[in-house]
Short mmCIF file of N, CA and C in Angstrom, two decimals:
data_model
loop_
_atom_site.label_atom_id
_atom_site.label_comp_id
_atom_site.label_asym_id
_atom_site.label_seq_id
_atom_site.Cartn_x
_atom_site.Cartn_y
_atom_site.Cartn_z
N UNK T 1 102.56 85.35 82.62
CA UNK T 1 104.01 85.51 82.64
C UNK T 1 104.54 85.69 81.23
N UNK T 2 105.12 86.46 80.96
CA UNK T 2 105.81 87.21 79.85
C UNK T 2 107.54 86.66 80.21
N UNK T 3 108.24 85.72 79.72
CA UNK T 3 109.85 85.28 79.49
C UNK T 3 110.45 86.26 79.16
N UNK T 4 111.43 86.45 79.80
CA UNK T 4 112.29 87.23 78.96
C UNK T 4 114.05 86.73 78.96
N UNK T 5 114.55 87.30 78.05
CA UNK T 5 116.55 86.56 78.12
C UNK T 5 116.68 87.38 78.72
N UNK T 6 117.02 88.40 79.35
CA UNK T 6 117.69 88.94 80.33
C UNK T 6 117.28 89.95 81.15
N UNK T 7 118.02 90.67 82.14
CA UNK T 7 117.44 92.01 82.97
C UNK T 7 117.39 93.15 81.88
N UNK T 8 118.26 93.42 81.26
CA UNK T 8 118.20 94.28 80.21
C UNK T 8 116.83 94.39 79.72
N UNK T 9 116.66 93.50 79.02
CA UNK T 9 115.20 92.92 78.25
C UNK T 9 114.01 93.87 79.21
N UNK T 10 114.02 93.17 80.51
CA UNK T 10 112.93 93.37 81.27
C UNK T 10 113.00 94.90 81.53
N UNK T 11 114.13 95.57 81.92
CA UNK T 11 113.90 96.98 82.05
C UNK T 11 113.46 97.80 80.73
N UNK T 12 113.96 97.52 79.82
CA UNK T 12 113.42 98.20 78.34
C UNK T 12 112.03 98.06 77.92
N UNK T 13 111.11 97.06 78.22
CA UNK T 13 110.03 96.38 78.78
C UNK T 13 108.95 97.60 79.53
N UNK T 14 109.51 97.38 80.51
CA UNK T 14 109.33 98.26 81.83
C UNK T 14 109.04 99.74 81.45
N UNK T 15 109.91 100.19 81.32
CA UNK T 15 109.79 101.84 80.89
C UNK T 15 111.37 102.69 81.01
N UNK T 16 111.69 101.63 82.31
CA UNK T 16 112.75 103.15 82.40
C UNK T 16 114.23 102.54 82.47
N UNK T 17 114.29 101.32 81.95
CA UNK T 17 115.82 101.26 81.40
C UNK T 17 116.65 100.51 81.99
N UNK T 18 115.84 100.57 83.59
CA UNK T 18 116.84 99.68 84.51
C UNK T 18 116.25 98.76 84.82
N UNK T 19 117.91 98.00 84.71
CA UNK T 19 118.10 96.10 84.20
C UNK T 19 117.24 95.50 85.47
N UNK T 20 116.66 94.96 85.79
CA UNK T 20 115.60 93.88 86.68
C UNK T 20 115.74 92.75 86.06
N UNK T 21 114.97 91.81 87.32
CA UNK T 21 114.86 90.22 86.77
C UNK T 21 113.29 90.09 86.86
N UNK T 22 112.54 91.07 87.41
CA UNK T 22 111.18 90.94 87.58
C UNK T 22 110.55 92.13 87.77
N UNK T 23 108.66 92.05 87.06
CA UNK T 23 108.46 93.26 87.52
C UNK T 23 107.32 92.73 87.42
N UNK T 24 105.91 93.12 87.76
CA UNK T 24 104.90 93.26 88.02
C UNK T 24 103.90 94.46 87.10
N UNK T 25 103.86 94.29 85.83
CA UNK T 25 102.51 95.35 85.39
C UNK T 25 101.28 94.96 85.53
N UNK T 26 100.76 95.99 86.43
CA UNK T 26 99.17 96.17 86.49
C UNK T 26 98.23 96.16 85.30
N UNK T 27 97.14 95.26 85.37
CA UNK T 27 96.74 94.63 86.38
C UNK T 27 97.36 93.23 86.82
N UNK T 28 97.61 92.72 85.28
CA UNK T 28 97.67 90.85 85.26
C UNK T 28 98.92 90.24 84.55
N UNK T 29 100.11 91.51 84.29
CA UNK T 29 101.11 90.65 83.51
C UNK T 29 102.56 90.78 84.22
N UNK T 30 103.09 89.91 84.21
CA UNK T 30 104.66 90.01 84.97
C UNK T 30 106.00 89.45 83.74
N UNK T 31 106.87 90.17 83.68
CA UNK T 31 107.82 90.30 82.85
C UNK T 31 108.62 89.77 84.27
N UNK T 32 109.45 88.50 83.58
CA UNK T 32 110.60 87.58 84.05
C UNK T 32 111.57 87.53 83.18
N UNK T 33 112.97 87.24 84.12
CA UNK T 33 114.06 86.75 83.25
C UNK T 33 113.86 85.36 83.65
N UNK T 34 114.15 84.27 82.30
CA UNK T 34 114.65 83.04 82.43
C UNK T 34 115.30 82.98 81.54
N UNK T 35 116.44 82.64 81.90
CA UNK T 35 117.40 81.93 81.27
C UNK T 35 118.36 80.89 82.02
N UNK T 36 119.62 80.64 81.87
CA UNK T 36 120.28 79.42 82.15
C UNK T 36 120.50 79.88 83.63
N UNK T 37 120.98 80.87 83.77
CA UNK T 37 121.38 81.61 84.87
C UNK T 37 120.39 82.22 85.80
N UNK T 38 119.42 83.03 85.51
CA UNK T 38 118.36 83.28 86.16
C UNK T 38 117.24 82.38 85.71
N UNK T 39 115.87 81.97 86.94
CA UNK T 39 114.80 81.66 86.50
C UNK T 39 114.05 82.42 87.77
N UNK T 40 113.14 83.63 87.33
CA UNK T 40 113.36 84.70 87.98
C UNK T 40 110.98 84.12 88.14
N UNK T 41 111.06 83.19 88.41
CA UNK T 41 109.61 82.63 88.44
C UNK T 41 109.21 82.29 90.32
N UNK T 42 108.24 82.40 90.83
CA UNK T 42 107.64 82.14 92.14
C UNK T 42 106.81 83.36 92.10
N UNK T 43 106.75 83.44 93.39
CA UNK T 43 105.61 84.39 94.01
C UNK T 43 106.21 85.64 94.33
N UNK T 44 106.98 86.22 94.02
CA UNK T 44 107.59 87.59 94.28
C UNK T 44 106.39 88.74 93.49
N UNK T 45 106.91 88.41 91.76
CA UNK T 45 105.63 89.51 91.45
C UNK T 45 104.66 89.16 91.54
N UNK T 46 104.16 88.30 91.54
CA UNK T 46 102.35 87.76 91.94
C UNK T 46 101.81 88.17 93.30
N UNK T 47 103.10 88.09 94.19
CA UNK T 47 102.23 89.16 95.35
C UNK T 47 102.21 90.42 95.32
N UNK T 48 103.26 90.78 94.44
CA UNK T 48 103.17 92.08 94.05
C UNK T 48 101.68 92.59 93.66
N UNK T 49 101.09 92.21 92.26
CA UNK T 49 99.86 91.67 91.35
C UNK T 49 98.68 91.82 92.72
N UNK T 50 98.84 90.81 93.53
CA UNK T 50 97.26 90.31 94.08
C UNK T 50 97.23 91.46 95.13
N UNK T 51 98.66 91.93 95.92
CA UNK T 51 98.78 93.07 97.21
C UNK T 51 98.47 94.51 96.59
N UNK T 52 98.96 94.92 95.14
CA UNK T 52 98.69 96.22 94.50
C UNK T 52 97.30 96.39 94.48
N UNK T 53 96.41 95.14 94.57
CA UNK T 53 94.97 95.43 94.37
C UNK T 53 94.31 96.06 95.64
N UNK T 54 94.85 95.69 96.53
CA UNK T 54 94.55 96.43 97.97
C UNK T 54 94.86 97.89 98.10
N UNK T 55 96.44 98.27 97.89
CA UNK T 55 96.77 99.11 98.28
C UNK T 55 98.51 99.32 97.19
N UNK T 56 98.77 100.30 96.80
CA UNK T 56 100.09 100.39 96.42
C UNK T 56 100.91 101.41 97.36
N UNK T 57 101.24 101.12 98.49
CA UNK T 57 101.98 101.99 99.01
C UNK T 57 103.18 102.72 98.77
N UNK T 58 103.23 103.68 99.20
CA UNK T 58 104.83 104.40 98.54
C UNK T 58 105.97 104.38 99.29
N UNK T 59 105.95 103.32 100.08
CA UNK T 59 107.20 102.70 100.82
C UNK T 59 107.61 101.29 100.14
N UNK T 60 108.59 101.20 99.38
CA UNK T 60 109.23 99.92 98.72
C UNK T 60 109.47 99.41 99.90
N UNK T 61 110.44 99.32 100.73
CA UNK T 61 110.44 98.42 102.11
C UNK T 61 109.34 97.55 102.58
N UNK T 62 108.09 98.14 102.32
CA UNK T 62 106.97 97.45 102.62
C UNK T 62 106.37 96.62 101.39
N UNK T 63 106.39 97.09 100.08
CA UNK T 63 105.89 96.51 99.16
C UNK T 63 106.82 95.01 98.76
N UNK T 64 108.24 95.51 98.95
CA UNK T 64 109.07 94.31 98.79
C UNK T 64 109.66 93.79 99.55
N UNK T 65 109.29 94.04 100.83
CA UNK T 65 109.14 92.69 102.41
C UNK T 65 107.75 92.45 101.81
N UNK T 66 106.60 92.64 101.40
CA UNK T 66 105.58 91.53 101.05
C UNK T 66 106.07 90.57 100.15
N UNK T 67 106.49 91.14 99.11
CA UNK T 67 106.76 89.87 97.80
C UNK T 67 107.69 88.79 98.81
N UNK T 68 109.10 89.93 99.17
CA UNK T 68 110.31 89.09 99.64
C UNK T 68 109.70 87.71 100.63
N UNK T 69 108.58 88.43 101.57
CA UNK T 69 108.08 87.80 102.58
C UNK T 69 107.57 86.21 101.87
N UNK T 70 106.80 86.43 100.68
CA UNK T 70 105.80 85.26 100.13
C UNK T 70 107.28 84.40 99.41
N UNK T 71 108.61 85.30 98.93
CA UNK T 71 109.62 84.67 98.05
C UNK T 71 110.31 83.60 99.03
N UNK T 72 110.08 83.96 100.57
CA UNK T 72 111.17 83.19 101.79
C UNK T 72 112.77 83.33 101.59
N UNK T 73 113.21 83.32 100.20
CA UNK T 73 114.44 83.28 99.68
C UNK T 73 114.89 84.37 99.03
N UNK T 74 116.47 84.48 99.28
CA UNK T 74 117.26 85.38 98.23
C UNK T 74 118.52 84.20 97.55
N UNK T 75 118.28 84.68 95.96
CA UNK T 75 119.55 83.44 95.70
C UNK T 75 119.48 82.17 96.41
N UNK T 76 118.82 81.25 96.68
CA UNK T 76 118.69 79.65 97.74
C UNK T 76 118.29 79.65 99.02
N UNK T 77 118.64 81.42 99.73
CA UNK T 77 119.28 80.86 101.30
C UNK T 77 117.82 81.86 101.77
N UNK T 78 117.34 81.29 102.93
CA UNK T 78 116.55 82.16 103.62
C UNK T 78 116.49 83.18 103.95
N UNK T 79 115.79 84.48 103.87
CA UNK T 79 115.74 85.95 104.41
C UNK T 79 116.27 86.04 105.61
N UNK T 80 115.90 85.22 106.50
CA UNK T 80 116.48 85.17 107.96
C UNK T 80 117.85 85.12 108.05
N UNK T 81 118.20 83.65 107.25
CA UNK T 81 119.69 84.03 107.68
C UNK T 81 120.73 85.07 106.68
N UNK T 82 119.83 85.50 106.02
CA UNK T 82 120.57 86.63 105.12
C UNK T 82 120.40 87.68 105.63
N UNK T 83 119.62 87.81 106.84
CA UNK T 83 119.35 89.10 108.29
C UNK T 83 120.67 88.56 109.07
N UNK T 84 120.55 87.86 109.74
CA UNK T 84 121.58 87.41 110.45
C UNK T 84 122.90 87.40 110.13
N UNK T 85 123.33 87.13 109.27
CA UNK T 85 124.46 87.19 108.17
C UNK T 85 124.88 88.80 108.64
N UNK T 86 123.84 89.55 107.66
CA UNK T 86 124.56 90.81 107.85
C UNK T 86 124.53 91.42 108.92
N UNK T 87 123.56 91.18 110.16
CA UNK T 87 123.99 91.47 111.28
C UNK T 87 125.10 91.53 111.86
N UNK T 88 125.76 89.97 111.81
CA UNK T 88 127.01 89.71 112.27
C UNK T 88 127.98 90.08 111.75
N UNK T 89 128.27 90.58 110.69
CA UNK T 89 129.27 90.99 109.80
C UNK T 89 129.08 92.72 109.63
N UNK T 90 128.25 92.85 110.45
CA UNK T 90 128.09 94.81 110.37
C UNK T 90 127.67 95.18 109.12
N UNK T 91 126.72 94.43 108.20
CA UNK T 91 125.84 94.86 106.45
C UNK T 91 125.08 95.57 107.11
N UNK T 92 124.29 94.93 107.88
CA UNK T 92 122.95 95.11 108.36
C UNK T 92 122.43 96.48 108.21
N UNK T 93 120.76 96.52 107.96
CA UNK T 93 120.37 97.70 107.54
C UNK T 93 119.32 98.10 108.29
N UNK T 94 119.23 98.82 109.22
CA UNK T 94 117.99 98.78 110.20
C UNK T 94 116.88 98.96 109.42
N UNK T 95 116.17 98.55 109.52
CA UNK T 95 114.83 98.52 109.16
C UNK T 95 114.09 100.14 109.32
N UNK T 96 114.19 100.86 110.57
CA UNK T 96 113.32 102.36 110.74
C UNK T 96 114.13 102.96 109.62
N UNK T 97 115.39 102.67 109.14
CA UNK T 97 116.48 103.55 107.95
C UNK T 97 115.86 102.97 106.68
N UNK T 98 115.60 102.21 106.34
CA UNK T 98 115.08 101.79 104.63
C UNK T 98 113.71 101.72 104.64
N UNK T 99 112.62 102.47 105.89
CA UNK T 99 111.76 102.46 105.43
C UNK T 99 111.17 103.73 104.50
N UNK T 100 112.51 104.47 104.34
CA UNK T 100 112.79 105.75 103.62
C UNK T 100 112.89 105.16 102.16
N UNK T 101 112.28 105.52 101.42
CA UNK T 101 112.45 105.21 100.00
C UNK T 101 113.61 105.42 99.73
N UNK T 102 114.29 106.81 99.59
CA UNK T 102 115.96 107.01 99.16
C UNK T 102 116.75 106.32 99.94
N UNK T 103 116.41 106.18 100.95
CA UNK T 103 117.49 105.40 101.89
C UNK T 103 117.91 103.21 101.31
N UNK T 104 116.33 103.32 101.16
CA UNK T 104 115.89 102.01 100.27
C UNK T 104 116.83 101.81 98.88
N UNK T 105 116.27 102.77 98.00
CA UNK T 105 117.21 102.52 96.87
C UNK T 105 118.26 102.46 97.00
N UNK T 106 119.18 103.29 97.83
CA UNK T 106 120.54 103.73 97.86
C UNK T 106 121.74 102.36 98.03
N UNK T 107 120.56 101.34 98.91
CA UNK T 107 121.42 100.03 98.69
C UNK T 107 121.05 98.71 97.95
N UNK T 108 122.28 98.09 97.74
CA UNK T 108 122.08 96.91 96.72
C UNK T 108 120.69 96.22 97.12
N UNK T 109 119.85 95.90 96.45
CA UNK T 109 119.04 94.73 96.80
C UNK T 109 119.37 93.55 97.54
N UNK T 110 120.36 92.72 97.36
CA UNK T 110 120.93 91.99 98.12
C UNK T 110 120.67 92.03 99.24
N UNK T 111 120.90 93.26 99.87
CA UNK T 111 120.68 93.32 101.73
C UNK T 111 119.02 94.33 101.48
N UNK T 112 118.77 95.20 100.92
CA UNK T 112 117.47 95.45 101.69
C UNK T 112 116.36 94.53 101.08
N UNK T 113 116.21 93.69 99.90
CA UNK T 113 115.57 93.03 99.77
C UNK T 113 115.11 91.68 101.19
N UNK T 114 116.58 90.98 101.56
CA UNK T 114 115.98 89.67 102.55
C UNK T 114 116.09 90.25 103.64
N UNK T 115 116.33 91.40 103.75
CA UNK T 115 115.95 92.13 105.51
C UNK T 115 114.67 92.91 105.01
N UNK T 116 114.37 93.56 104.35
CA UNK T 116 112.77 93.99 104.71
C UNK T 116 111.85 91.82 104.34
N UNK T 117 112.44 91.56 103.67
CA UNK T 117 111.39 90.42 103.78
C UNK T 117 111.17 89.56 105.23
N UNK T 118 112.39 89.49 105.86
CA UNK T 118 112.38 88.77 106.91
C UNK T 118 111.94 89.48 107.90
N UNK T 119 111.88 90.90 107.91
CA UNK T 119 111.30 91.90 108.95
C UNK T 119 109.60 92.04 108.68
N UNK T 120 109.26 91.68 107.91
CA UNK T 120 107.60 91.25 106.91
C UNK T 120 107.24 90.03 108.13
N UNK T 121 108.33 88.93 107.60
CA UNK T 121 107.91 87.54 108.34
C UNK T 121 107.88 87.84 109.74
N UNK T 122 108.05 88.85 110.50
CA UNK T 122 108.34 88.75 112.11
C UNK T 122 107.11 89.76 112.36
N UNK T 123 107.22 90.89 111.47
CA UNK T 123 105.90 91.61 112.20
C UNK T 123 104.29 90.83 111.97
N UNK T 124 104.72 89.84 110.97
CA UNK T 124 103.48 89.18 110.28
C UNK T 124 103.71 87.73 111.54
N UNK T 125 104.43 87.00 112.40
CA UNK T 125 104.48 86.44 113.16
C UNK T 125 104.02 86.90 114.49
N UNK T 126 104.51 88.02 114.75
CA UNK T 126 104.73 88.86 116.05
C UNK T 126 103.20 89.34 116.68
N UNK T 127 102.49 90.25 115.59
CA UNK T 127 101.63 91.24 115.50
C UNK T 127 100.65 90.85 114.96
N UNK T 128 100.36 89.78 113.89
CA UNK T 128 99.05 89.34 112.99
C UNK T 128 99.23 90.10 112.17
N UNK T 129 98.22 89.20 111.08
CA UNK T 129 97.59 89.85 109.44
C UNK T 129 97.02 90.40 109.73
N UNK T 130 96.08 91.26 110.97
CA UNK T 130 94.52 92.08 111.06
C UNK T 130 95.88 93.44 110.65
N UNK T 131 96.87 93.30 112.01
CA UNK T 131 97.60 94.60 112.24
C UNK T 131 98.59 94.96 110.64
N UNK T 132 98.96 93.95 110.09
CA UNK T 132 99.83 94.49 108.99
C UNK T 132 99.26 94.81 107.90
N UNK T 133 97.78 94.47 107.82
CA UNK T 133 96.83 94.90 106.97
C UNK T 133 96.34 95.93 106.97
N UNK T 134 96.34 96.31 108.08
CA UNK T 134 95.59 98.18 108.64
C UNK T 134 96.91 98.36 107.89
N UNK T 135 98.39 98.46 108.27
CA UNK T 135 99.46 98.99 108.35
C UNK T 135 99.37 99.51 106.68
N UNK T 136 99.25 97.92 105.69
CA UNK T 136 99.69 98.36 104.36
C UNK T 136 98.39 99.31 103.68
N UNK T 137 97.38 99.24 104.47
CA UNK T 137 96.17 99.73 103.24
C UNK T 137 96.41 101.18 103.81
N UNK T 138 97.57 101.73 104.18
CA UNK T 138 97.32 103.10 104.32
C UNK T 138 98.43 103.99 103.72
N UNK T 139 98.27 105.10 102.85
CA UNK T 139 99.02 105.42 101.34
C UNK T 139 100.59 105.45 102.01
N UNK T 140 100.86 105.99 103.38
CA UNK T 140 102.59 105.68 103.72
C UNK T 140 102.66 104.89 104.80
N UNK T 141 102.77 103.26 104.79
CA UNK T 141 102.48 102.28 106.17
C UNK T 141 103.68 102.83 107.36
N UNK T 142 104.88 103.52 106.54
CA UNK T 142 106.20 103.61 107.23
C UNK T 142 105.39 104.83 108.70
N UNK T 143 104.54 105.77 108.15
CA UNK T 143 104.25 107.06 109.31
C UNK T 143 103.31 106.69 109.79
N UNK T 144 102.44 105.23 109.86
CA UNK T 144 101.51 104.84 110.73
C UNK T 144 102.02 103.39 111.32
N UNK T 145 103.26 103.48 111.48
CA UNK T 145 103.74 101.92 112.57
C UNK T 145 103.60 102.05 113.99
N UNK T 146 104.05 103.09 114.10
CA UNK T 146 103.85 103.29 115.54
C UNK T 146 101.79 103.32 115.92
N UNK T 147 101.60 103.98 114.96
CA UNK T 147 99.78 103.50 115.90
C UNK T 147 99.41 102.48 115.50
N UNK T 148 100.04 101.99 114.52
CA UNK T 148 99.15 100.30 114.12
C UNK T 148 99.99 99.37 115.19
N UNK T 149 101.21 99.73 115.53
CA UNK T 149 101.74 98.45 116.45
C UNK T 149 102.44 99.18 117.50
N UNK T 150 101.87 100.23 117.49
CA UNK T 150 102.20 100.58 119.48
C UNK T 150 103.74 100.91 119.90
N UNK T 151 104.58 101.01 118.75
CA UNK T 151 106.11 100.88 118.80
C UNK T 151 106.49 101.98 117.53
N UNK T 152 107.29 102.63 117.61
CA UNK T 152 108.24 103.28 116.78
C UNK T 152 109.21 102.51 115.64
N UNK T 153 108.87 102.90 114.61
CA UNK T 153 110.09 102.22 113.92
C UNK T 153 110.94 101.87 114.00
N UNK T 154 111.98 102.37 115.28
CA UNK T 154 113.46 102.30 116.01
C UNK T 154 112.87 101.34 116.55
N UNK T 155 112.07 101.58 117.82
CA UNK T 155 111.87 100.05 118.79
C UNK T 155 111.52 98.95 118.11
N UNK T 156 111.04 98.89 116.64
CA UNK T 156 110.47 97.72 116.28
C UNK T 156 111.83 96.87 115.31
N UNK T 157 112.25 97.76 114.91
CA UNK T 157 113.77 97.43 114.64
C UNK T 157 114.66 96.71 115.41
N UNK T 158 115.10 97.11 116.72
CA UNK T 158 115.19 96.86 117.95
C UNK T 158 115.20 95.58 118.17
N UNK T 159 113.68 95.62 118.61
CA UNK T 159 113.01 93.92 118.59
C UNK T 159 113.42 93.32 117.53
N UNK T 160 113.37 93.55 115.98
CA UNK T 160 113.44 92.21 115.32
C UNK T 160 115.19 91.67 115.59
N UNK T 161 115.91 93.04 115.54
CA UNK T 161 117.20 92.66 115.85
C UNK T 161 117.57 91.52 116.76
N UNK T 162 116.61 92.26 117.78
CA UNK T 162 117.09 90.83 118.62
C UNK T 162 116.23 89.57 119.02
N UNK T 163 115.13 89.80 118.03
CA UNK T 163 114.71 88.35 117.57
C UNK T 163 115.99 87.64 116.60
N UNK T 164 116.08 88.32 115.57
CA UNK T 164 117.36 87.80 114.59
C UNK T 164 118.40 87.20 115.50
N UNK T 165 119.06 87.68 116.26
CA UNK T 165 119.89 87.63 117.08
C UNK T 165 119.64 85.89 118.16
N UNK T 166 118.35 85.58 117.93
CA UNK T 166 118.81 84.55 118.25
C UNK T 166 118.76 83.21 117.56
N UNK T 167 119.20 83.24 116.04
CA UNK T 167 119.14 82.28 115.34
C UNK T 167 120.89 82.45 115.23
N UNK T 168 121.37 81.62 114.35
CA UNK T 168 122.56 81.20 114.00
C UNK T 168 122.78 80.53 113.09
N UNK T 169 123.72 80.52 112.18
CA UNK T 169 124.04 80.09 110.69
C UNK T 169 125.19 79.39 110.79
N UNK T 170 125.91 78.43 109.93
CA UNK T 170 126.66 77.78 110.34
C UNK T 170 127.82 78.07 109.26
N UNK T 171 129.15 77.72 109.30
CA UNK T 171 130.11 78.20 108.43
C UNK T 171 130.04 77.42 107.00
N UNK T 172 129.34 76.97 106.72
CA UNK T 172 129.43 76.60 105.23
C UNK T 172 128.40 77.36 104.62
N UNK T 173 126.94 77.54 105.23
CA UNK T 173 126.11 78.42 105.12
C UNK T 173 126.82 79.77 104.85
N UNK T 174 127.78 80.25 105.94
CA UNK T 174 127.75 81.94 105.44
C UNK T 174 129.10 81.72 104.54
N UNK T 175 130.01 81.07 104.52
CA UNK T 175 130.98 81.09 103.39
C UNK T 175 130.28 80.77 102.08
N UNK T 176 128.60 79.86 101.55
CA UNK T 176 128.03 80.10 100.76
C UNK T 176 127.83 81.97 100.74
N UNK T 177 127.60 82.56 101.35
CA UNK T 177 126.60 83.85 100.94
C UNK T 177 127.82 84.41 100.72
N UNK T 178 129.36 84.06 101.34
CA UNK T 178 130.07 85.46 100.72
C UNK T 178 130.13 84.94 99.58
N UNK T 179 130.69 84.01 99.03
CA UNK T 179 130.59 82.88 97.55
C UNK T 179 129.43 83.88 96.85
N UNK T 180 128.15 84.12 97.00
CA UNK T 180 127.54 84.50 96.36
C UNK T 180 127.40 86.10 95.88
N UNK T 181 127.68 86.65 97.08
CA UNK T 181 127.88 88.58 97.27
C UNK T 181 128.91 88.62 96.30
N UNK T 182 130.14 87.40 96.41
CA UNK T 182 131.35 88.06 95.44
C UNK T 182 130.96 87.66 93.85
N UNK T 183 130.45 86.94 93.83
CA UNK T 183 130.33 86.06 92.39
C UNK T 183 129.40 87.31 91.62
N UNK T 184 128.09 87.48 92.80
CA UNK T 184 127.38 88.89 91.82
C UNK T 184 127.84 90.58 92.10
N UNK T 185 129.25 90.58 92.75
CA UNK T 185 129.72 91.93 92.49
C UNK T 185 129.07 92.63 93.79
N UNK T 186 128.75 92.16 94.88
CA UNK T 186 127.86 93.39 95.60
C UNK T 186 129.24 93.30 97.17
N UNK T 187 129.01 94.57 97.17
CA UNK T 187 129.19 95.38 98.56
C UNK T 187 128.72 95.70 99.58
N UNK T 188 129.21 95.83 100.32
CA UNK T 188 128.01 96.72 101.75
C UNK T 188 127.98 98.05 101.20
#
């Protein structure tokens, strides 16, 4: 682990300028922000690190529902109910839509980060490690879902939806997450 004071820091670092709190260089080093405000340390890039050795796929949705998956968290609160959250409030980002790289970038991290992670935790609950392992060791996992798990990206979307759909968050919980969306500036 390589410290760093800020996102700035870490993207200049990096190569291409943009501000991050974490990144993962191959093979063995990870550039973090810590400071007072961020402590940008766990298992996010380290699964990055140990999963790149398998396979680097060219679907971010998949690479960062693994980290997100091993992180459990965004900002304190669980991936799940940060699925749920934006479900109920119409954020929500289907999953068959961000397994598009441009579609991926195009939104804040905030929401496609703890919805592809929590959509990680359900196909990795649902389906097994044999099946999400075929899925990632193959160069685009997004155009082989349907033969590794028998379902279309839409239907599997679908399903987690309404797996999500049956948990529930409570009002101090989601008045924390708007507290937090507003404090760091993000939008739907």
């Amino acid at each position: 682990y390589f410290l760093c004071d800020s996102p700035e820091e870490v993207g200049r670092i990096c190569g291409d300028d943009e501000p991050c709190n974490g990144f993962a260089d191959l093979p063995s080093r990870i550039y973090a922000v810590y400071n007072d405000a961020v402590q940008c340390v766990g298992f996010h890039e380290d699964a990055h690190l140990i999963s790149f050795v398998r396979n680097r796929p060219v679907c971010p949705a998949v690479t960062e529902g693994l980290a997100m998956y091993f992180d459990r968290k965004w900002w304190g609160i669980q991936n799940l109910d940060w699925t749920g959250y934006y479900l109920k409030t119409g954020r929500y980002l289907p999953m068959d839509k961000l397994l598009d790289r441009e579609a991926f970038f195009a939104h804040d991290c905030a929401f496609t980060y703890p919805i592809a992670g929590a959509f990680t935790d359900w196909l990795l609950t649902v389906y097994g490690r044999e099946r999400y392992e075929e899925m990632y060791s193959q160069p685009n996992p997004a155009a082989v879902m349907e033969q590794v798990y028998g379902r279309s990206p839409a239907a599997l979307n679908a399903d987690f939806e309404a797996y999500v759909r049956l948990f529930r968050t409570d009002d101090a919980l989601e008045a924390r997450m708007e507290e937090l969306l507003r404090q760091e500036g993000v939008e739907a």
